[in-house]
PDB file of C-alpha atoms in Angstrom:
ATOM      1  CA  UNK A  18     -67.203  77.905 -19.645  1.00  0.00           C
ATOM      2  CA  UNK A  19     -64.883  77.295 -22.666  1.00  0.00           C
ATOM      3  CA  UNK A  20     -65.806  74.081 -24.429  1.00  0.00           C
ATOM      4  CA  UNK A  21     -64.429  71.799 -27.109  1.00  0.00           C
ATOM      5  CA  UNK A  22     -66.133  69.097 -29.171  1.00  0.00           C
ATOM      6  CA  UNK A  23     -64.028  65.912 -29.364  1.00  0.00           C
ATOM      7  CA  UNK A  24     -64.921  63.557 -32.198  1.00  0.00           C
ATOM      8  CA  UNK A  25     -63.302  60.192 -31.555  1.00  0.00           C
ATOM      9  CA  UNK A  26     -62.105  57.627 -34.328  1.00  0.00           C
ATOM     10  CA  UNK A  27     -64.970  58.025 -36.828  1.00  0.00           C
ATOM     11  CA  UNK A  28     -62.723  56.449 -39.430  1.00  0.00           C
ATOM     12  CA  UNK A  29     -63.499  54.531 -42.675  1.00  0.00           C
ATOM     13  CA  UNK A  30     -62.724  51.177 -41.209  1.00  0.00           C
ATOM     14  CA  UNK A  31     -66.113  51.384 -39.528  1.00  0.00           C
ATOM     15  CA  UNK A  32     -67.920  51.995 -42.795  1.00  0.00           C
ATOM     16  CA  UNK A  33     -65.919  50.028 -45.392  1.00  0.00           C
ATOM     17  CA  UNK A  34     -65.615  46.517 -43.868  1.00  0.00           C
ATOM     18  CA  UNK A  35     -69.028  44.730 -42.927  1.00  0.00           C
ATOM     19  CA  UNK A  36     -67.497  43.036 -39.973  1.00  0.00           C
ATOM     20  CA  UNK A  37     -66.632  46.424 -38.535  1.00  0.00           C
ATOM     21  CA  UNK A  38     -69.806  48.417 -39.351  1.00  0.00           C
ATOM     22  CA  UNK A  39     -70.912  50.632 -36.486  1.00  0.00           C
ATOM     23  CA  UNK A  40     -74.389  50.362 -35.159  1.00  0.00           C
ATOM     24  CA  UNK A  41     -76.492  52.853 -37.129  1.00  0.00           C
ATOM     25  CA  UNK A  42     -73.449  53.981 -38.911  1.00  0.00           C
ATOM     26  CA  UNK A  43     -75.393  56.112 -41.475  1.00  0.00           C
ATOM     27  CA  UNK A  44     -77.173  58.114 -38.983  1.00  0.00           C
ATOM     28  CA  UNK A  45     -74.038  58.383 -36.738  1.00  0.00           C
ATOM     29  CA  UNK A  46     -72.131  60.659 -39.220  1.00  0.00           C
ATOM     30  CA  UNK A  47     -75.263  62.742 -39.594  1.00  0.00           C
ATOM     31  CA  UNK A  48     -75.844  63.289 -35.921  1.00  0.00           C
ATOM     32  CA  UNK A  49     -72.106  64.064 -35.397  1.00  0.00           C
ATOM     33  CA  UNK A  50     -72.194  66.558 -38.086  1.00  0.00           C
ATOM     34  CA  UNK A  51     -75.151  68.232 -36.506  1.00  0.00           C
ATOM     35  CA  UNK A  52     -73.105  68.636 -33.344  1.00  0.00           C
ATOM     36  CA  UNK A  53     -70.153  69.900 -35.339  1.00  0.00           C
ATOM     37  CA  UNK A  54     -72.409  72.491 -36.953  1.00  0.00           C
ATOM     38  CA  UNK A  55     -73.761  73.635 -33.574  1.00  0.00           C
ATOM     39  CA  UNK A  56     -70.222  73.939 -32.225  1.00  0.00           C
ATOM     40  CA  UNK A  57     -69.017  75.899 -35.273  1.00  0.00           C
ATOM     41  CA  UNK A  58     -71.971  78.267 -34.684  1.00  0.00           C
ATOM     42  CA  UNK A  59     -70.959  78.737 -31.124  1.00  0.00           C
ATOM     43  CA  UNK A  60     -67.249  79.200 -32.156  1.00  0.00           C
ATOM     44  CA  UNK A  61     -66.473  76.166 -30.221  1.00  0.00           C
ATOM     45  CA  UNK A  62     -63.321  74.327 -31.409  1.00  0.00           C
ATOM     46  CA  UNK A  63     -63.787  70.903 -32.975  1.00  0.00           C
ATOM     47  CA  UNK A  64     -61.078  68.296 -32.425  1.00  0.00           C
ATOM     48  CA  UNK A  65     -60.851  65.096 -34.314  1.00  0.00           C
ATOM     49  CA  UNK A  66     -59.103  61.988 -32.831  1.00  0.00           C
ATOM     50  CA  UNK A  67     -57.762  59.459 -35.144  1.00  0.00           C
ATOM     51  CA  UNK A  68     -56.644  56.099 -34.013  1.00  0.00           C
ATOM     52  CA  UNK A  69     -53.300  55.335 -35.567  1.00  0.00           C
ATOM     53  CA  UNK A  70     -51.004  52.374 -35.941  1.00  0.00           C
ATOM     54  CA  UNK A  71     -47.509  53.100 -37.097  1.00  0.00           C
ATOM     55  CA  UNK A  72     -46.242  49.486 -37.035  1.00  0.00           C
ATOM     56  CA  UNK A  73     -48.769  46.906 -38.651  1.00  0.00           C
ATOM     57  CA  UNK A  74     -48.856  47.694 -42.413  1.00  0.00           C
ATOM     58  CA  UNK A  75     -51.641  45.298 -42.795  1.00  0.00           C
ATOM     59  CA  UNK A  76     -53.778  46.715 -39.823  1.00  0.00           C
ATOM     60  CA  UNK A  77     -56.978  48.446 -40.069  1.00  0.00           C
ATOM     61  CA  UNK A  78     -55.565  51.604 -38.563  1.00  0.00           C
ATOM     62  CA  UNK A  79     -52.182  51.679 -40.251  1.00  0.00           C
ATOM     63  CA  UNK A  80     -51.238  55.340 -40.982  1.00  0.00           C
ATOM     64  CA  UNK A  81     -52.369  56.652 -44.428  1.00  0.00           C
ATOM     65  CA  UNK A  82     -54.204  53.455 -45.291  1.00  0.00           C
ATOM     66  CA  UNK A  83     -57.757  53.981 -46.721  1.00  0.00           C
ATOM     67  CA  UNK A  84     -59.435  52.427 -43.717  1.00  0.00           C
ATOM     68  CA  UNK A  85     -57.316  54.687 -41.368  1.00  0.00           C
ATOM     69  CA  UNK A  86     -58.721  57.941 -42.992  1.00  0.00           C
ATOM     70  CA  UNK A  87     -61.322  59.848 -41.076  1.00  0.00           C
ATOM     71  CA  UNK A  88     -64.788  59.230 -42.486  1.00  0.00           C
ATOM     72  CA  UNK A  89     -65.255  61.125 -45.767  1.00  0.00           C
ATOM     73  CA  UNK A  90     -68.716  62.365 -44.722  1.00  0.00           C
ATOM     74  CA  UNK A  91     -67.422  64.256 -41.505  1.00  0.00           C
ATOM     75  CA  UNK A  92     -67.453  68.089 -41.748  1.00  0.00           C
ATOM     76  CA  UNK A  93     -63.765  68.557 -41.382  1.00  0.00           C
ATOM     77  CA  UNK A  94     -62.449  71.945 -42.180  1.00  0.00           C
ATOM     78  CA  UNK A  95     -59.036  73.563 -42.463  1.00  0.00           C
ATOM     79  CA  UNK A  96     -58.088  74.705 -38.985  1.00  0.00           C
ATOM     80  CA  UNK A  97     -59.683  71.832 -37.180  1.00  0.00           C
ATOM     81  CA  UNK A  98     -57.191  69.999 -34.942  1.00  0.00           C
ATOM     82  CA  UNK A  99     -56.738  66.284 -35.922  1.00  0.00           C
ATOM     83  CA  UNK A 100     -54.806  64.391 -33.268  1.00  0.00           C
ATOM     84  CA  UNK A 101     -53.446  61.006 -33.827  1.00  0.00           C
ATOM     85  CA  UNK A 102     -53.392  58.520 -30.964  1.00  0.00           C
ATOM     86  CA  UNK A 103     -51.953  54.979 -30.553  1.00  0.00           C
ATOM     87  CA  UNK A 104     -53.877  53.747 -27.499  1.00  0.00           C
ATOM     88  CA  UNK A 105     -57.571  53.853 -26.409  1.00  0.00           C
ATOM     89  CA  UNK A 106     -56.832  57.111 -24.351  1.00  0.00           C
ATOM     90  CA  UNK A 107     -56.928  60.276 -26.559  1.00  0.00           C
ATOM     91  CA  UNK A 108     -54.749  61.920 -23.892  1.00  0.00           C
ATOM     92  CA  UNK A 109     -51.978  59.296 -23.603  1.00  0.00           C
ATOM     93  CA  UNK A 110     -48.833  60.532 -25.358  1.00  0.00           C
ATOM     94  CA  UNK A 111     -50.840  62.938 -27.590  1.00  0.00           C
ATOM     95  CA  UNK A 112     -50.822  66.749 -27.972  1.00  0.00           C
ATOM     96  CA  UNK A 113     -54.537  66.848 -26.785  1.00  0.00           C
ATOM     97  CA  UNK A 114     -53.735  67.958 -23.161  1.00  0.00           C
ATOM     98  CA  UNK A 115     -51.400  70.795 -24.523  1.00  0.00           C
ATOM     99  CA  UNK A 116     -54.077  71.712 -27.079  1.00  0.00           C
ATOM    100  CA  UNK A 117     -56.914  71.924 -24.550  1.00  0.00           C
ATOM    101  CA  UNK A 118     -54.632  73.841 -22.004  1.00  0.00           C
ATOM    102  CA  UNK A 119     -53.578  76.357 -24.624  1.00  0.00           C
ATOM    103  CA  UNK A 120     -57.316  77.134 -25.427  1.00  0.00           C
ATOM    104  CA  UNK A 121     -58.205  77.255 -21.803  1.00  0.00           C
ATOM    105  CA  UNK A 122     -60.853  74.620 -22.318  1.00  0.00           C
ATOM    106  CA  UNK A 123     -62.901  73.568 -19.327  1.00  0.00           C
ATOM    107  CA  UNK A 124     -65.547  71.392 -20.615  1.00  0.00           C
ATOM    108  CA  UNK A 125     -65.350  68.593 -23.248  1.00  0.00           C
ATOM    109  CA  UNK A 126     -68.299  67.341 -25.410  1.00  0.00           C
ATOM    110  CA  UNK A 127     -67.645  63.860 -26.752  1.00  0.00           C
ATOM    111  CA  UNK A 128     -68.923  61.853 -29.675  1.00  0.00           C
ATOM    112  CA  UNK A 129     -67.484  58.970 -31.788  1.00  0.00           C
ATOM    113  CA  UNK A 130     -66.483  55.302 -31.583  1.00  0.00           C
ATOM    114  CA  UNK A 131     -66.281  52.890 -30.111  1.00  0.00           C
ATOM    115  CA  UNK A 132     -68.422  53.320 -27.071  1.00  0.00           C
ATOM    116  CA  UNK A 133     -66.736  50.579 -24.747  1.00  0.00           C
ATOM    117  CA  UNK A 134     -63.135  51.227 -26.007  1.00  0.00           C
ATOM    118  CA  UNK A 135     -61.799  54.613 -27.018  1.00  0.00           C
ATOM    119  CA  UNK A 136     -64.659  56.746 -25.977  1.00  0.00           C
ATOM    120  CA  UNK A 137     -64.970  55.043 -22.587  1.00  0.00           C
ATOM    121  CA  UNK A 138     -61.191  55.339 -21.921  1.00  0.00           C
ATOM    122  CA  UNK A 139     -60.968  58.926 -23.083  1.00  0.00           C
ATOM    123  CA  UNK A 140     -64.157  60.067 -20.950  1.00  0.00           C
ATOM    124  CA  UNK A 141     -62.586  58.503 -17.904  1.00  0.00           C
ATOM    125  CA  UNK A 142     -59.213  59.827 -18.573  1.00  0.00           C
ATOM    126  CA  UNK A 143     -60.797  63.400 -19.004  1.00  0.00           C
ATOM    127  CA  UNK A 144     -62.436  63.127 -15.614  1.00  0.00           C
ATOM    128  CA  UNK A 145     -59.277  62.027 -14.033  1.00  0.00           C
ATOM    129  CA  UNK A 146     -57.403  64.914 -15.458  1.00  0.00           C
ATOM    130  CA  UNK A 147     -59.878  67.391 -13.849  1.00  0.00           C
ATOM    131  CA  UNK A 148     -62.549  67.884 -16.718  1.00  0.00           C
ATOM    132  CA  UNK A 149     -65.495  67.272 -14.300  1.00  0.00           C
ATOM    133  CA  UNK A 150     -68.459  68.788 -16.150  1.00  0.00           C
ATOM    134  CA  UNK A 151     -68.208  66.998 -19.499  1.00  0.00           C
ATOM    135  CA  UNK A 152     -71.040  66.193 -21.862  1.00  0.00           C
ATOM    136  CA  UNK A 153     -71.735  63.188 -24.039  1.00  0.00           C
ATOM    137  CA  UNK A 154     -73.555  63.964 -27.258  1.00  0.00           C
ATOM    138  CA  UNK A 155     -76.712  61.704 -27.205  1.00  0.00           C
ATOM    139  CA  UNK A 156     -77.129  59.405 -30.055  1.00  0.00           C
ATOM    140  CA  UNK A 157     -73.665  60.420 -31.401  1.00  0.00           C
ATOM    141  CA  UNK A 158     -71.454  57.505 -30.372  1.00  0.00           C
ATOM    142  CA  UNK A 159     -71.512  53.872 -31.533  1.00  0.00           C
ATOM    143  CA  UNK A 160     -69.965  50.517 -31.459  1.00  0.00           C
ATOM    144  CA  UNK A 161     -70.207  46.898 -32.710  1.00  0.00           C
ATOM    145  CA  UNK A 162     -71.909  43.951 -31.289  1.00  0.00           C
ATOM    146  CA  UNK A 163     -69.786  41.424 -29.403  1.00  0.00           C
ATOM    147  CA  UNK A 164     -70.260  37.812 -28.480  1.00  0.00           C
ATOM    148  CA  UNK A 165     -72.024  38.738 -25.262  1.00  0.00           C
ATOM    149  CA  UNK A 166     -73.943  42.091 -25.874  1.00  0.00           C
ATOM    150  CA  UNK A 167     -75.557  43.770 -28.892  1.00  0.00           C
ATOM    151  CA  UNK A 168     -74.383  47.231 -29.735  1.00  0.00           C
ATOM    152  CA  UNK A 169     -77.503  48.917 -28.145  1.00  0.00           C
ATOM    153  CA  UNK A 170     -76.868  47.045 -25.081  1.00  0.00           C
ATOM    154  CA  UNK A 171     -73.318  48.132 -24.859  1.00  0.00           C
ATOM    155  CA  UNK A 172     -74.311  51.772 -25.637  1.00  0.00           C
ATOM    156  CA  UNK A 173     -77.152  51.600 -22.853  1.00  0.00           C
ATOM    157  CA  UNK A 174     -74.825  49.968 -20.285  1.00  0.00           C
ATOM    158  CA  UNK A 175     -72.071  52.637 -20.822  1.00  0.00           C
ATOM    159  CA  UNK A 176     -74.516  55.631 -20.870  1.00  0.00           C
ATOM    160  CA  UNK A 177     -75.941  54.380 -17.546  1.00  0.00           C
ATOM    161  CA  UNK A 178     -72.478  54.187 -15.914  1.00  0.00           C
ATOM    162  CA  UNK A 179     -71.238  57.458 -17.404  1.00  0.00           C
ATOM    163  CA  UNK A 180     -74.220  59.621 -16.887  1.00  0.00           C
ATOM    164  CA  UNK A 181     -74.075  61.819 -13.817  1.00  0.00           C
ATOM    165  CA  UNK A 182     -70.600  60.470 -12.960  1.00  0.00           C
ATOM    166  CA  UNK A 183     -68.243  61.204 -15.823  1.00  0.00           C
ATOM    167  CA  UNK A 184     -70.511  63.100 -18.244  1.00  0.00           C
ATOM    168  CA  UNK A 185     -73.956  64.492 -18.568  1.00  0.00           C
ATOM    169  CA  UNK A 186     -75.869  63.119 -21.545  1.00  0.00           C
ATOM    170  CA  UNK A 187     -77.448  65.738 -23.510  1.00  0.00           C
ATOM    171  CA  UNK A 188     -79.523  66.127 -26.609  1.00  0.00           C
ATOM    172  CA  UNK A 189     -78.376  68.859 -29.192  1.00  0.00           C
ATOM    173  CA  UNK A 190     -81.485  70.807 -28.467  1.00  0.00           C
ATOM    174  CA  UNK A 191     -80.697  71.252 -24.803  1.00  0.00           C
ATOM    175  CA  UNK A 192     -78.552  74.358 -25.480  1.00  0.00           C
ATOM    176  CA  UNK A 193     -75.333  72.537 -24.832  1.00  0.00           C
ATOM    177  CA  UNK A 194     -73.206  75.373 -26.514  1.00  0.00           C
TER     178      UNK A 194
END
């Protein structure tokens, strides 16, 4: 089965501004890079998704602003696809569907941020588009606490909903690739 690793919205805004710090942000990039390294060893394409705002020059995701950049610690290499999106759905009005179809990708492996927003929306959209045997990279996605739930509670809640329905949650050592 042809796979692709999709890394969603791991951008500087979540590491530069204390009010936006992702839960376990330092370890998150390390864990994602481990998944990236494993994907590269298996010759699985790595696709980075970058949330982009073309209109609000003062916004956190304004194109080409420092906070908009993909995190400097990610192992991004020439040839890796970087897809800009303007909504929570990485498929909506982006070149992601065409890229995946062009590579005959059948299974998506997800990592990134934020758990309950862009990751959730993209995971569900992938399932609705026919990607039925997807994987979530365990401990490789994160979010922020909100007024109701802590970040670990949000993560646990979404993993409970997703696992066995939209994705299978796997550890890196489970021979995913």
